[in-house]
Every structure is written in structure tokens, then in C-alpha cells.
CSV table of C-alpha atoms and ligand atoms in Angstrom, one decimal:
chain,number,residue,atom,x,y,z
A,1,MET,CA,-0.1,-14.6,20.2
A,2,ILE,CA,3.5,-14.0,19.5
A,3,VAL,CA,4.8,-10.9,17.6
A,4,THR,CA,8.2,-11.1,16.5
A,5,PRO,CA,10.3,-8.1,14.4
A,6,LEU,CA,11.3,-9.3,10.8
A,7,SER,CA,13.8,-6.7,10.5
A,8,PRO,CA,15.6,-3.8,12.2
A,9,VAL,CA,13.7,-1.3,10.0
A,10,MET,CA,10.2,-2.4,9.9
A,11,GLY,CA,7.9,-5.5,9.9
A,12,ALA,CA,6.9,-8.1,12.5
A,13,GLU,CA,5.3,-11.6,12.2
A,14,ILE,CA,2.3,-12.7,14.0
A,15,LEU,CA,2.0,-16.4,14.9
A,16,GLY,CA,-0.8,-17.9,17.1
A,17,VAL,CA,-3.9,-16.2,16.1
A,18,ASP,CA,-6.7,-17.3,13.6
A,19,VAL,CA,-8.4,-14.0,12.2
A,20,ALA,CA,-11.1,-16.3,10.3
A,21,HIS,CA,-12.8,-16.1,13.9
A,22,VAL,CA,-14.0,-12.7,15.6
A,23,LEU,CA,-11.0,-11.7,18.0
A,24,GLY,CA,-11.6,-10.6,21.4
A,25,ASP,CA,-10.8,-7.2,22.2
A,26,SER,CA,-7.5,-7.7,23.9
A,27,ASP,CA,-6.3,-10.0,20.9
A,28,PHE,CA,-7.5,-7.2,18.5
A,29,GLU,CA,-5.5,-4.7,20.4
A,30,THR,CA,-2.3,-6.7,20.1
A,31,VAL,CA,-2.8,-6.7,16.2
A,32,ARG,CA,-3.7,-3.0,16.1
A,33,ARG,CA,-0.6,-2.2,18.3
A,34,ALA,CA,1.8,-4.4,16.4
A,35,LEU,CA,0.7,-2.5,13.1
A,36,LEU,CA,1.2,0.8,14.7
A,37,ASP,CA,4.7,-0.2,16.2
A,38,HIS,CA,6.1,-2.4,13.2
A,39,ASN,CA,4.1,-0.5,10.3
A,40,VAL,CA,3.9,-4.1,8.4
A,41,ILE,CA,2.6,-7.2,10.0
A,42,ALA,CA,2.5,-10.6,8.6
A,43,ILE,CA,-0.1,-12.8,10.2
A,44,ARG,CA,0.9,-16.4,9.1
A,45,ASP,CA,-1.0,-19.3,8.4
A,46,GLN,CA,-4.5,-18.0,7.7
A,47,HIS,CA,-7.2,-19.9,6.2
A,48,LEU,CA,-9.8,-17.2,5.2
A,49,THR,CA,-12.9,-17.2,2.9
A,50,PRO,CA,-13.1,-13.9,1.3
A,51,ALA,CA,-16.2,-13.0,3.7
A,52,GLN,CA,-13.8,-13.7,6.7
A,53,HIS,CA,-11.1,-11.6,5.1
A,54,VAL,CA,-13.5,-8.9,4.6
A,55,ALA,CA,-15.0,-9.3,8.2
A,56,PHE,CA,-11.6,-8.9,9.8
A,57,SER,CA,-10.6,-6.0,7.8
A,58,GLN,CA,-13.9,-4.3,8.7
A,59,ARG,CA,-12.7,-4.2,12.5
A,60,PHE,CA,-10.2,-1.6,11.4
A,61,GLY,CA,-12.8,0.6,9.6
A,62,ASP,CA,-14.9,1.0,6.4
A,63,LEU,CA,-13.5,-0.7,3.4
A,64,MET,CA,-12.8,0.9,0.2
A,65,VAL,CA,-14.0,-0.5,-3.5
A,66,HIS,CA,-11.0,-0.2,-5.9
A,67,VAL,CA,-11.8,1.8,-9.3
A,68,LYS,CA,-10.5,-1.2,-11.6
A,69,ALA,CA,-14.2,-3.0,-11.0
A,70,GLU,CA,-13.2,-5.5,-13.7
A,71,TYR,CA,-10.9,-7.1,-11.0
A,72,LEU,CA,-13.2,-7.1,-8.0
A,73,LEU,CA,-14.0,-10.4,-6.6
A,74,PRO,CA,-17.5,-11.3,-7.9
A,75,GLY,CA,-19.9,-11.1,-4.9
A,76,GLN,CA,-17.4,-9.5,-2.8
A,77,PRO,CA,-16.5,-6.1,-4.2
A,78,GLU,CA,-14.5,-5.1,-1.3
A,79,VAL,CA,-11.9,-7.5,-2.4
A,80,LEU,CA,-9.5,-6.7,-5.2
A,81,VAL,CA,-7.9,-9.5,-6.9
A,82,LEU,CA,-4.2,-9.3,-7.9
A,83,SER,CA,-3.5,-12.3,-10.1
A,84,ASN,CA,-2.0,-13.6,-13.2
A,85,LYS,CA,-4.5,-16.5,-13.5
A,86,LYS,CA,-7.0,-16.5,-16.3
A,87,HIS,CA,-10.7,-17.7,-16.5
A,88,PRO,CA,-11.5,-20.5,-18.8
A,89,ASP,CA,-12.5,-17.8,-21.4
A,90,GLY,CA,-9.2,-16.2,-21.4
A,91,ARG,CA,-10.2,-13.2,-19.3
A,92,ALA,CA,-7.8,-12.1,-16.6
A,93,MET,CA,-8.8,-13.1,-13.0
A,94,GLY,CA,-7.2,-10.2,-11.4
A,95,PHE,CA,-4.8,-7.2,-11.9
A,96,GLU,CA,-1.7,-8.6,-12.8
A,97,ASP,CA,1.2,-6.0,-12.7
A,98,ALA,CA,-0.7,-3.9,-9.9
A,99,GLY,CA,1.8,-2.1,-7.8
A,100,ARG,CA,5.2,-2.7,-9.5
A,101,TYR,CA,6.5,0.6,-8.7
A,102,TRP,CA,6.9,2.4,-5.4
A,103,HIS,CA,3.5,3.7,-4.1
A,104,SER,CA,1.2,4.2,-1.1
A,105,ASP,CA,-2.2,2.7,-2.0
A,106,MET,CA,-4.6,5.1,-3.4
A,107,SER,CA,-2.9,8.3,-2.2
A,108,TYR,CA,-4.9,9.7,-5.2
A,109,VAL,CA,-8.2,9.9,-3.1
A,110,ASP,CA,-9.2,12.5,-0.5
A,111,GLU,CA,-9.2,9.9,2.3
A,112,PRO,CA,-6.6,7.4,1.3
A,113,PRO,CA,-6.7,3.7,3.2
A,114,LEU,CA,-5.1,3.5,6.4
A,115,GLY,CA,-3.9,0.3,5.5
A,116,SER,CA,-4.2,-2.8,3.0
A,117,LEU,CA,-4.4,-6.4,4.0
A,118,LEU,CA,-3.2,-8.7,1.4
A,119,TYR,CA,-3.8,-12.4,1.4
A,120,ALA,CA,-1.7,-15.1,-0.2
A,121,VAL,CA,-4.2,-17.4,-1.7
A,122,GLU,CA,-1.4,-18.9,-4.1
A,123,ILE,CA,2.2,-17.8,-4.3
A,124,PRO,CA,5.1,-18.7,-6.9
A,125,PRO,CA,8.0,-21.0,-5.5
A,126,GLU,CA,10.3,-17.9,-5.6
A,127,GLY,CA,9.9,-14.2,-6.8
A,128,GLY,CA,6.9,-11.9,-6.3
A,129,ASP,CA,8.3,-10.5,-2.9
A,130,THR,CA,6.7,-7.2,-1.9
A,131,LEU,CA,9.1,-4.5,-0.7
A,132,PHE,CA,8.1,-2.0,1.9
A,133,CYS,CA,9.8,1.3,2.8
A,134,ASN,CA,9.7,3.0,6.2
A,135,MET,CA,8.5,6.6,5.5
A,136,TYR,CA,9.0,7.8,9.3
A,137,ARG,CA,12.5,6.9,8.8
A,138,ALA,CA,12.9,8.5,5.3
A,139,TYR,CA,11.7,11.6,7.0
A,140,GLU,CA,13.5,11.6,10.2
A,141,THR,CA,16.9,11.2,8.2
A,142,LEU,CA,16.4,14.2,5.9
A,143,PRO,CA,18.8,17.0,6.4
A,144,ASN,CA,17.4,19.7,8.5
A,145,SER,CA,17.5,22.1,5.6
A,146,THR,CA,15.3,19.6,3.4
A,147,LYS,CA,12.8,19.3,6.4
A,148,LYS,CA,12.5,23.1,6.6
A,149,ARG,CA,12.1,23.3,2.9
A,150,LEU,CA,9.3,20.8,3.1
A,151,VAL,CA,7.2,22.8,5.8
A,152,GLY,CA,3.9,23.6,4.2
A,153,LEU,CA,4.3,22.0,0.7
A,154,ARG,CA,1.6,19.9,-0.8
A,155,ALA,CA,1.5,17.8,-3.7
A,156,ALA,CA,-1.0,16.6,-6.2
A,157,HIS,CA,-1.7,12.8,-6.7
A,158,SER,CA,-3.4,11.1,-9.7
A,159,TYR,CA,-4.2,7.7,-10.7
A,160,VAL,CA,-5.0,8.9,-14.3
A,161,ALA,CA,-1.7,10.6,-14.7
A,162,SER,CA,0.0,7.3,-13.3
A,163,PHE,CA,-1.7,4.9,-15.8
A,164,GLU,CA,-0.4,7.5,-18.4
A,165,GLY,CA,3.2,7.0,-17.1
A,166,LYS,CA,3.4,10.7,-16.2
A,167,THR,CA,4.4,10.2,-12.5
A,168,SER,CA,8.0,9.7,-11.7
A,169,SER,CA,7.5,6.1,-11.8
A,170,GLY,CA,7.2,6.3,-15.5
A,171,TYR,CA,5.2,3.1,-15.4
A,172,ALA,CA,2.3,3.1,-17.9
A,173,ARG,CA,0.0,0.1,-17.8
A,174,ASP,CA,-3.4,-1.2,-19.1
A,175,THR,CA,-6.1,1.4,-19.4
A,176,LEU,CA,-8.6,3.0,-17.5
A,177,THR,CA,-12.1,3.3,-18.9
A,178,ASP,CA,-13.8,6.5,-19.4
A,179,GLU,CA,-16.2,5.7,-16.9
A,180,GLN,CA,-13.3,4.9,-14.5
A,181,LYS,CA,-11.6,8.0,-15.3
A,182,ALA,CA,-14.8,10.1,-14.4
A,183,GLN,CA,-14.6,8.7,-11.0
A,184,LEU,CA,-11.2,10.0,-10.4
A,185,ARG,CA,-9.6,13.4,-10.1
A,186,GLU,CA,-6.4,14.9,-8.8
A,187,VAL,CA,-6.1,15.5,-5.1
A,188,ILE,CA,-3.7,17.5,-3.0
A,189,HIS,CA,-2.1,16.2,0.3
A,190,PRO,CA,0.8,17.5,2.3
A,191,VAL,CA,4.2,16.2,1.3
A,192,VAL,CA,4.8,15.5,5.1
A,193,ARG,CA,1.8,14.2,7.0
A,194,THR,CA,1.3,13.4,10.6
A,195,HIS,CA,0.3,10.0,11.5
A,196,PRO,CA,-3.1,10.3,13.1
A,197,GLU,CA,-2.6,7.6,15.6
A,198,THR,CA,1.2,7.9,16.4
A,199,GLY,CA,1.4,11.6,16.0
A,200,ARG,CA,4.7,11.0,14.0
A,201,PRO,CA,5.8,12.9,10.8
A,202,ALA,CA,6.1,10.8,7.5
A,203,LEU,CA,7.1,11.7,4.0
A,204,TYR,CA,3.9,11.3,2.0
A,205,VAL,CA,5.0,11.5,-1.8
A,206,ASN,CA,5.4,8.4,-3.9
A,207,PRO,CA,6.7,7.7,-7.4
A,208,GLY,CA,3.7,5.9,-8.5
A,209,PHE,CA,1.1,8.7,-8.0
A,210,THR,CA,2.6,12.0,-7.2
A,211,LEU,CA,2.4,14.2,-10.0
A,212,ARG,CA,3.7,17.7,-8.7
A,213,ILE,CA,4.3,19.9,-6.0
A,214,GLU,CA,1.8,22.8,-5.7
A,215,ASP,CA,3.3,26.4,-6.2
A,216,LEU,CA,6.5,25.2,-7.3
A,217,PRO,CA,7.7,25.6,-10.9
A,218,GLN,CA,7.7,22.2,-12.4
A,219,ASP,CA,11.5,21.9,-13.0
A,220,GLU,CA,12.1,22.7,-9.2
A,221,ALA,CA,9.1,20.4,-8.3
A,222,VAL,CA,10.7,17.1,-10.3
A,223,SER,CA,14.3,17.9,-9.0
A,224,LEU,CA,12.7,17.9,-5.4
A,225,LEU,CA,10.5,14.9,-5.9
A,226,ASP,CA,13.7,13.0,-7.4
A,227,GLU,CA,15.8,13.9,-4.4
A,228,LEU,CA,13.0,12.8,-2.1
A,229,ILE,CA,12.6,9.7,-3.9
A,230,GLN,CA,16.3,8.7,-4.1
A,231,HIS,CA,16.4,9.5,-0.3
A,232,MET,CA,13.4,7.4,0.6
A,233,THR,CA,14.2,4.2,-1.4
A,234,GLN,CA,17.6,3.5,-0.2
A,235,PRO,CA,17.9,0.0,0.9
A,236,ALA,CA,18.5,1.1,4.5
A,237,PHE,CA,14.8,2.0,4.8
A,238,GLN,CA,13.6,-1.1,3.2
A,239,TYR,CA,12.0,-4.6,4.4
A,240,ARG,CA,11.6,-7.2,1.8
A,241,HIS,CA,8.6,-9.4,2.5
A,242,VAL,CA,9.1,-12.8,1.1
A,243,TRP,CA,5.7,-14.6,1.1
A,244,LYS,CA,4.8,-17.9,2.6
A,245,PRO,CA,1.6,-19.7,1.7
A,246,HIS,CA,-1.6,-18.2,3.6
A,247,ASP,CA,0.3,-15.0,4.8
A,248,LEU,CA,-2.1,-12.2,5.5
A,249,VAL,CA,0.1,-9.0,5.2
A,250,PHE,CA,-1.3,-5.9,6.7
A,251,TRP,CA,0.5,-2.6,6.0
A,252,ASP,CA,0.1,1.0,7.2
A,253,ASN,CA,-0.1,3.1,4.1
A,254,ARG,CA,0.2,6.3,6.3
A,255,CYS,CA,3.9,5.5,6.9
A,256,THR,CA,5.1,3.0,4.4
A,257,MET,CA,5.5,2.8,0.6
A,258,HIS,CA,5.3,-0.6,-1.1
A,259,HIS,CA,6.6,-2.2,-4.5
A,260,ALA,CA,5.5,-5.6,-5.9
A,261,THR,CA,8.1,-7.5,-7.6
A,262,THR,CA,8.2,-9.7,-10.6
A,263,TYR,CA,8.3,-13.6,-10.7
A,264,ASP,CA,8.3,-16.4,-13.3
A,265,PRO,CA,4.9,-15.9,-15.1
A,266,SER,CA,4.5,-19.7,-15.5
A,267,PHE,CA,3.8,-19.9,-11.9
A,268,ALA,CA,0.6,-18.6,-10.5
A,269,ARG,CA,0.2,-15.6,-7.9
A,270,HIS,CA,-3.1,-15.3,-6.8
A,271,MET,CA,-3.8,-12.6,-3.8
A,272,HIS,CA,-6.9,-11.1,-2.4
A,273,ARG,CA,-6.7,-7.4,-1.2
A,274,THR,CA,-8.7,-5.2,1.1
A,275,THR,CA,-8.3,-1.7,1.9
A,276,VAL,CA,-9.5,0.2,4.9
A,277,ARG,CA,-10.5,3.6,4.6
A,278,GLY,CA,-8.3,6.2,6.6
A,279,ASP,CA,-8.5,10.1,7.3
A,280,ARG,CA,-7.7,12.9,5.1
A,281,PRO,CA,-3.8,13.6,5.7
A,282,PHE,CA,-3.0,16.4,7.5
A,283,ALA,CA,0.3,18.3,8.8
A,284,ALA,CA,0.4,19.1,12.4
B,1,LIG,C1,-0.1,-3.8,-4.1
B,1,LIG,O1,-1.3,-3.9,-3.4
B,1,LIG,O2,0.4,-2.7,-4.4
B,1,LIG,C2,0.4,-5.1,-4.7
B,1,LIG,C3,1.5,-5.7,-3.8
B,1,LIG,C4,2.0,-7.1,-4.3
B,1,LIG,O3,1.2,-7.7,-5.2
B,1,LIG,O4,2.9,-7.4,-3.9
């Protein structure tokens, strides 16, 4: 197996492994270590059935089932389909505009995913890249006065608010049903979280799902969130993943945010995503 960094800020590609088959402990450890060291890993040239994708993902922990039940793969509910393709009857095959704003997956649940594994089944000839941002770097490079200000601060995250365009991404999209809303509630997480495996601090607010900062007047919270978002989304902390066919990209949601980009809709983009349950975020 060969692990090669993809940019100075984060990301590595892995060649020479076939995750359709059960990995031996040493190969598994190489992949796990690469994720912790590089935060985003692109495992190239994989040929995976949904069951194999699920089985590989489960080596890292329990899988989560997304609330948007209409976009789960029939018979394999751990797989969320992100796609602009349509069924013959015109129904969408997948979540077309998922994640077109900066976010850390499902930060709106108590135990958000440690990571997500997105498999490129079909990609457009250009566009549809995924941007990633390194939230360790974002934290480390804050002025000391801001770091002090963040100690003990906690933020509210909400998927419902995000659907309504109330979070700072301002991105409102298709609706959640009443049944889906009933499965969701606001959750509170530290603004700076300690990565449970590396012990490193990372910023843990995102424009997609972070609604407010607890115990701060809303105008102060909005201005602090704006300041943090400006800082963390600067190009110096970003890696742009340009997809290759059959990439399996695994990102660590505990120390990154990501942002899907647009593409020419006359081309198909069809992806399968699994998400691995993580710990409740904490600040050491
Ligand atoms: C996501 O999981 O947020 C979507 C990422 C992508 O489609 O590039």
C-alpha cells in the first residue's frame, strides 16, 4: 500500500489496496493511521458493491442511517445516495444538492459521525469537486485572544434550522417532512473539540448547521461565528478533491469541514455515502 500526501494542508491518496475484501490488521491499521495523519484519504480505484462499502465502513464503527429516508439505498439503508439521476418514473434517485455549503456531517446529532466514506459511482467529466478545510489548522492559527474567548463556549447545531436557511450558510433546500423533523432536535457541542484519537484541539462550528452560541447575545454570537467562519474557510486551510472514477474518499468529521461544489447538470454525478458513528464531542 502506498500513502502519498495530496497537498501541504491535508489529504492523502492510497494506492495498492482493495477494500472490497477484508483487510488484514496491519493494512487496516495503515488506513486508520493515514486518516488520522492526513484527515482526508482518497482510496483510489475501488470496485465496491454497496454491501462491500458497508462492510469496510463498519470496520471503523457502527454506521448511522440518515434522516432523509427517501435517499437511502433500497435494501441497504446505511448507504445515503447523493445523485442527480432520476428513476424512470421521474423520482430523484438521491440527494442532489447535499452539502453545498461548509459543514461537518451531522454535527446536529449528539454523537456525530467520526467519518464519512463517499464512493464515486459516476462522476461528471469536470466539476463536482469536494472542498475540505482543516479545522486543526483553523484553531491553531487563531489569535491567542480569540482562543481564550472560546474556552468553555458551546454552540447549538440544528438540521431543521439549516433546512430553513437560518444558519449562517443561509442555504435553504428541499423540505423535511414532519416525521423527519420529529426525529431531530437541537444539540449543543463545544466550539472547540478535542479529537478523541489524536488529542488535538479543532474548531467545531460550521456554517451549515451551527445556529447560535450558548449564553451569548445573538448579535455577539453572530459576529463571533462570522469571524470564525471567515478565518476557517480561508484557502490556506483548504484541499480541493478532484474526483477520479471509483475513488472512495474517507474524511474525518472531527477535524474537517467540507463543501460540495456544483457541476454541469447534464452530466450524472452519482455517489454512495456511509457515515460511521463517533463520540459525543468534548473539550479537554
Ligand atoms: C456531503 O457528504 O456533504 C456531499 C459531498 C459531495 O457530494 O461532494
